[in-house]
């Protein structure tokens, strides 16, 4: 009965700590083979051994916990700082987008005004060019008429000078 109880306790301990369970079973088997110890002594020794093993495991777990806790705290701090920096960057970029959108809208308005002004200037230039061409053709027509009139006058003067020999004395003083 005691043997069954101890085996049951050892099985429970082996399932709780699988890597140490085999060692506990070996220790139990050795104690059964030695025959000098009483079952109670064997159980007490086994419990002492389990206590030592659990103490070592607990110490290893504490060290691992401290390492992981430090790693987690450092990682948490780093992530919080990165989050703060990213949030500030997002706010900065959002304000940049808003200001650039306003600037873009302003520039679009300026472009529309300049395009309208350019179109009206082109229309004014076309009207001025047409007026200038009209004035030029009128001037050329007038100039041609004047040149023709001058040539006609020269021809008339020549013709008259051939028909009149000497000009009459002028009654005008100085002439």
PDB file of C-alpha atoms in Angstrom, residues 3-152:
ATOM      1  CA  UNK A   3       4.597   1.426  -2.208  1.00  0.00           C
ATOM      2  CA  UNK A   4       1.519   2.240  -4.306  1.00  0.00           C
ATOM      3  CA  UNK A   5       1.125   5.557  -2.471  1.00  0.00           C
ATOM      4  CA  UNK A   6       4.761   6.494  -3.058  1.00  0.00           C
ATOM      5  CA  UNK A   7       4.573   5.481  -6.717  1.00  0.00           C
ATOM      6  CA  UNK A   8       1.451   7.597  -7.077  1.00  0.00           C
ATOM      7  CA  UNK A   9       3.210  10.579  -5.434  1.00  0.00           C
ATOM      8  CA  UNK A  10       6.235  10.059  -7.648  1.00  0.00           C
ATOM      9  CA  UNK A  11       4.053   9.884 -10.766  1.00  0.00           C
ATOM     10  CA  UNK A  12       2.405  13.151  -9.789  1.00  0.00           C
ATOM     11  CA  UNK A  13       5.808  14.740  -9.183  1.00  0.00           C
ATOM     12  CA  UNK A  14       7.087  13.346 -12.478  1.00  0.00           C
ATOM     13  CA  UNK A  15       4.167  14.785 -14.386  1.00  0.00           C
ATOM     14  CA  UNK A  16       4.612  18.174 -12.618  1.00  0.00           C
ATOM     15  CA  UNK A  17       8.289  18.327 -13.485  1.00  0.00           C
ATOM     16  CA  UNK A  18       8.865  16.026 -16.470  1.00  0.00           C
ATOM     17  CA  UNK A  19      12.602  16.669 -16.769  1.00  0.00           C
ATOM     18  CA  UNK A  20      13.139  15.868 -13.078  1.00  0.00           C
ATOM     19  CA  UNK A  21      10.576  13.067 -12.888  1.00  0.00           C
ATOM     20  CA  UNK A  22      12.917  10.480 -14.316  1.00  0.00           C
ATOM     21  CA  UNK A  23      15.561  11.407 -11.739  1.00  0.00           C
ATOM     22  CA  UNK A  24      13.043  11.022  -8.919  1.00  0.00           C
ATOM     23  CA  UNK A  25      11.958   7.597 -10.170  1.00  0.00           C
ATOM     24  CA  UNK A  26      15.601   6.485 -10.374  1.00  0.00           C
ATOM     25  CA  UNK A  27      16.199   7.695  -6.839  1.00  0.00           C
ATOM     26  CA  UNK A  28      13.122   5.784  -5.668  1.00  0.00           C
ATOM     27  CA  UNK A  29      14.246   2.639  -7.443  1.00  0.00           C
ATOM     28  CA  UNK A  30      17.712   2.903  -5.822  1.00  0.00           C
ATOM     29  CA  UNK A  31      16.189   3.323  -2.436  1.00  0.00           C
ATOM     30  CA  UNK A  32      14.007   0.254  -2.971  1.00  0.00           C
ATOM     31  CA  UNK A  33      16.986  -1.801  -4.054  1.00  0.00           C
ATOM     32  CA  UNK A  34      19.200  -0.786  -1.154  1.00  0.00           C
ATOM     33  CA  UNK A  35      16.859  -2.348   1.374  1.00  0.00           C
ATOM     34  CA  UNK A  36      18.458  -0.690   4.402  1.00  0.00           C
ATOM     35  CA  UNK A  37      16.084   2.219   4.619  1.00  0.00           C
ATOM     36  CA  UNK A  38      12.598   1.954   5.842  1.00  0.00           C
ATOM     37  CA  UNK A  39       9.821   3.105   3.586  1.00  0.00           C
ATOM     38  CA  UNK A  40       9.305   6.255   5.628  1.00  0.00           C
ATOM     39  CA  UNK A  41      12.991   7.126   5.437  1.00  0.00           C
ATOM     40  CA  UNK A  42      12.919   6.591   1.732  1.00  0.00           C
ATOM     41  CA  UNK A  43       9.898   8.862   1.364  1.00  0.00           C
ATOM     42  CA  UNK A  44      11.531  11.509   3.546  1.00  0.00           C
ATOM     43  CA  UNK A  45      14.738  11.308   1.517  1.00  0.00           C
ATOM     44  CA  UNK A  46      12.755  11.460  -1.656  1.00  0.00           C
ATOM     45  CA  UNK A  47      10.877  14.505  -0.390  1.00  0.00           C
ATOM     46  CA  UNK A  48      14.161  16.173   0.606  1.00  0.00           C
ATOM     47  CA  UNK A  49      15.533  15.492  -2.824  1.00  0.00           C
ATOM     48  CA  UNK A  50      12.351  16.841  -4.375  1.00  0.00           C
ATOM     49  CA  UNK A  51      12.690  19.928  -2.197  1.00  0.00           C
ATOM     50  CA  UNK A  52      16.246  20.492  -3.412  1.00  0.00           C
ATOM     51  CA  UNK A  53      15.222  19.972  -7.017  1.00  0.00           C
ATOM     52  CA  UNK A  54      12.255  22.288  -6.631  1.00  0.00           C
ATOM     53  CA  UNK A  55      14.533  24.880  -4.971  1.00  0.00           C
ATOM     54  CA  UNK A  56      16.912  24.728  -7.935  1.00  0.00           C
ATOM     55  CA  UNK A  57      14.004  24.956 -10.368  1.00  0.00           C
ATOM     56  CA  UNK A  58      12.562  27.861  -8.415  1.00  0.00           C
ATOM     57  CA  UNK A  59      15.901  29.679  -8.497  1.00  0.00           C
ATOM     58  CA  UNK A  60      16.244  29.071 -12.247  1.00  0.00           C
ATOM     59  CA  UNK A  61      12.678  30.288 -12.762  1.00  0.00           C
ATOM     60  CA  UNK A  62      13.361  33.416 -10.699  1.00  0.00           C
ATOM     61  CA  UNK A  63      16.481  34.201 -12.742  1.00  0.00           C
ATOM     62  CA  UNK A  64      14.596  33.628 -15.954  1.00  0.00           C
ATOM     63  CA  UNK A  65      11.731  35.774 -14.650  1.00  0.00           C
ATOM     64  CA  UNK A  66      14.142  38.606 -13.804  1.00  0.00           C
ATOM     65  CA  UNK A  67      15.717  38.437 -17.256  1.00  0.00           C
ATOM     66  CA  UNK A  68      12.354  38.389 -19.002  1.00  0.00           C
ATOM     67  CA  UNK A  69      10.978  41.127 -16.761  1.00  0.00           C
ATOM     68  CA  UNK A  70      13.972  43.334 -17.571  1.00  0.00           C
ATOM     69  CA  UNK A  71      13.587  42.539 -21.258  1.00  0.00           C
ATOM     70  CA  UNK A  72       9.858  43.292 -21.132  1.00  0.00           C
ATOM     71  CA  UNK A  73      10.346  46.556 -19.243  1.00  0.00           C
ATOM     72  CA  UNK A  74      13.080  47.676 -21.638  1.00  0.00           C
ATOM     73  CA  UNK A  75      10.969  46.663 -24.617  1.00  0.00           C
ATOM     74  CA  UNK A  76       7.932  48.415 -23.136  1.00  0.00           C
ATOM     75  CA  UNK A  77       9.946  51.603 -22.579  1.00  0.00           C
ATOM     76  CA  UNK A  78      11.354  51.462 -26.107  1.00  0.00           C
ATOM     77  CA  UNK A  79       7.911  50.875 -27.599  1.00  0.00           C
ATOM     78  CA  UNK A  80       6.397  53.726 -25.550  1.00  0.00           C
ATOM     79  CA  UNK A  81       9.138  56.085 -26.739  1.00  0.00           C
ATOM     80  CA  UNK A  82       8.686  54.944 -30.335  1.00  0.00           C
ATOM     81  CA  UNK A  83       4.923  55.428 -29.999  1.00  0.00           C
ATOM     82  CA  UNK A  84       5.389  58.945 -28.609  1.00  0.00           C
ATOM     83  CA  UNK A  85       7.814  59.822 -31.403  1.00  0.00           C
ATOM     84  CA  UNK A  86       5.492  58.358 -34.030  1.00  0.00           C
ATOM     85  CA  UNK A  87       2.499  60.224 -32.594  1.00  0.00           C
ATOM     86  CA  UNK A  88       4.444  63.490 -32.673  1.00  0.00           C
ATOM     87  CA  UNK A  89       5.545  62.742 -36.249  1.00  0.00           C
ATOM     88  CA  UNK A  90       1.931  62.013 -37.248  1.00  0.00           C
ATOM     89  CA  UNK A  91       0.785  65.309 -35.734  1.00  0.00           C
ATOM     90  CA  UNK A  92       3.588  67.172 -37.519  1.00  0.00           C
ATOM     91  CA  UNK A  93       2.802  65.521 -40.842  1.00  0.00           C
ATOM     92  CA  UNK A  94      -0.924  66.202 -40.383  1.00  0.00           C
ATOM     93  CA  UNK A  95      -0.268  69.887 -39.825  1.00  0.00           C
ATOM     94  CA  UNK A  96       2.115  69.902 -42.813  1.00  0.00           C
ATOM     95  CA  UNK A  97      -0.568  68.313 -44.971  1.00  0.00           C
ATOM     96  CA  UNK A  98      -3.122  70.893 -43.854  1.00  0.00           C
ATOM     97  CA  UNK A  99      -0.796  73.827 -44.516  1.00  0.00           C
ATOM     98  CA  UNK A 100       0.276  72.416 -47.885  1.00  0.00           C
ATOM     99  CA  UNK A 101      -3.367  71.806 -48.826  1.00  0.00           C
ATOM    100  CA  UNK A 102      -4.141  75.436 -48.021  1.00  0.00           C
ATOM    101  CA  UNK A 103      -1.090  76.560 -50.007  1.00  0.00           C
ATOM    102  CA  UNK A 104      -2.139  74.325 -52.907  1.00  0.00           C
ATOM    103  CA  UNK A 105      -5.633  75.822 -52.857  1.00  0.00           C
ATOM    104  CA  UNK A 106      -4.146  79.319 -52.826  1.00  0.00           C
ATOM    105  CA  UNK A 107      -1.851  78.456 -55.736  1.00  0.00           C
ATOM    106  CA  UNK A 108      -4.758  76.934 -57.679  1.00  0.00           C
ATOM    107  CA  UNK A 109      -6.656  80.196 -57.245  1.00  0.00           C
ATOM    108  CA  UNK A 110      -3.597  82.153 -58.402  1.00  0.00           C
ATOM    109  CA  UNK A 111      -3.216  79.879 -61.425  1.00  0.00           C
ATOM    110  CA  UNK A 112      -6.860  80.391 -62.391  1.00  0.00           C
ATOM    111  CA  UNK A 113      -6.483  84.165 -62.046  1.00  0.00           C
ATOM    112  CA  UNK A 114      -3.286  84.168 -64.095  1.00  0.00           C
ATOM    113  CA  UNK A 115      -4.840  81.950 -66.768  1.00  0.00           C
ATOM    114  CA  UNK A 116      -7.814  84.329 -66.972  1.00  0.00           C
ATOM    115  CA  UNK A 117      -5.483  87.326 -67.112  1.00  0.00           C
ATOM    116  CA  UNK A 118      -3.353  85.591 -69.744  1.00  0.00           C
ATOM    117  CA  UNK A 119      -6.433  84.850 -71.862  1.00  0.00           C
ATOM    118  CA  UNK A 120      -7.614  88.468 -71.608  1.00  0.00           C
ATOM    119  CA  UNK A 121      -4.075  89.682 -72.404  1.00  0.00           C
ATOM    120  CA  UNK A 122      -3.950  87.400 -75.453  1.00  0.00           C
ATOM    121  CA  UNK A 123      -7.315  88.723 -76.579  1.00  0.00           C
ATOM    122  CA  UNK A 124      -6.137  92.311 -76.040  1.00  0.00           C
ATOM    123  CA  UNK A 125      -2.926  91.536 -77.951  1.00  0.00           C
ATOM    124  CA  UNK A 126      -4.929  90.053 -80.830  1.00  0.00           C
ATOM    125  CA  UNK A 127      -7.192  93.127 -80.921  1.00  0.00           C
ATOM    126  CA  UNK A 128      -4.187  95.463 -80.747  1.00  0.00           C
ATOM    127  CA  UNK A 129      -2.442  93.507 -83.499  1.00  0.00           C
ATOM    128  CA  UNK A 130      -5.548  93.670 -85.695  1.00  0.00           C
ATOM    129  CA  UNK A 131      -5.883  97.419 -85.015  1.00  0.00           C
ATOM    130  CA  UNK A 132      -2.184  97.948 -85.757  1.00  0.00           C
ATOM    131  CA  UNK A 133      -2.419  95.976 -89.001  1.00  0.00           C
ATOM    132  CA  UNK A 134      -5.484  98.013 -90.003  1.00  0.00           C
ATOM    133  CA  UNK A 135      -3.693 101.280 -89.152  1.00  0.00           C
ATOM    134  CA  UNK A 136      -0.606 100.081 -91.017  1.00  0.00           C
ATOM    135  CA  UNK A 137      -2.610  99.256 -94.137  1.00  0.00           C
ATOM    136  CA  UNK A 138      -4.382 102.636 -93.897  1.00  0.00           C
ATOM    137  CA  UNK A 139      -0.999 104.330 -93.457  1.00  0.00           C
ATOM    138  CA  UNK A 140       0.486 102.448 -96.390  1.00  0.00           C
ATOM    139  CA  UNK A 141      -2.512 103.358 -98.491  1.00  0.00           C
ATOM    140  CA  UNK A 142      -2.188 107.007 -97.457  1.00  0.00           C
ATOM    141  CA  UNK A 143       1.557 106.897 -98.005  1.00  0.00           C
ATOM    142  CA  UNK A 144       1.120 105.410-101.452  1.00  0.00           C
ATOM    143  CA  UNK A 145      -1.474 108.115-102.209  1.00  0.00           C
ATOM    144  CA  UNK A 146       0.919 110.811-100.946  1.00  0.00           C
ATOM    145  CA  UNK A 147       3.852 109.401-102.910  1.00  0.00           C
ATOM    146  CA  UNK A 148       1.675 109.228-105.992  1.00  0.00           C
ATOM    147  CA  UNK A 149       0.505 112.806-105.378  1.00  0.00           C
ATOM    148  CA  UNK A 150       4.125 113.973-104.967  1.00  0.00           C
ATOM    149  CA  UNK A 151       5.145 112.222-108.163  1.00  0.00           C
ATOM    150  CA  UNK A 152       2.168 113.784-109.919  1.00  0.00           C
TER     151      UNK A 152
END
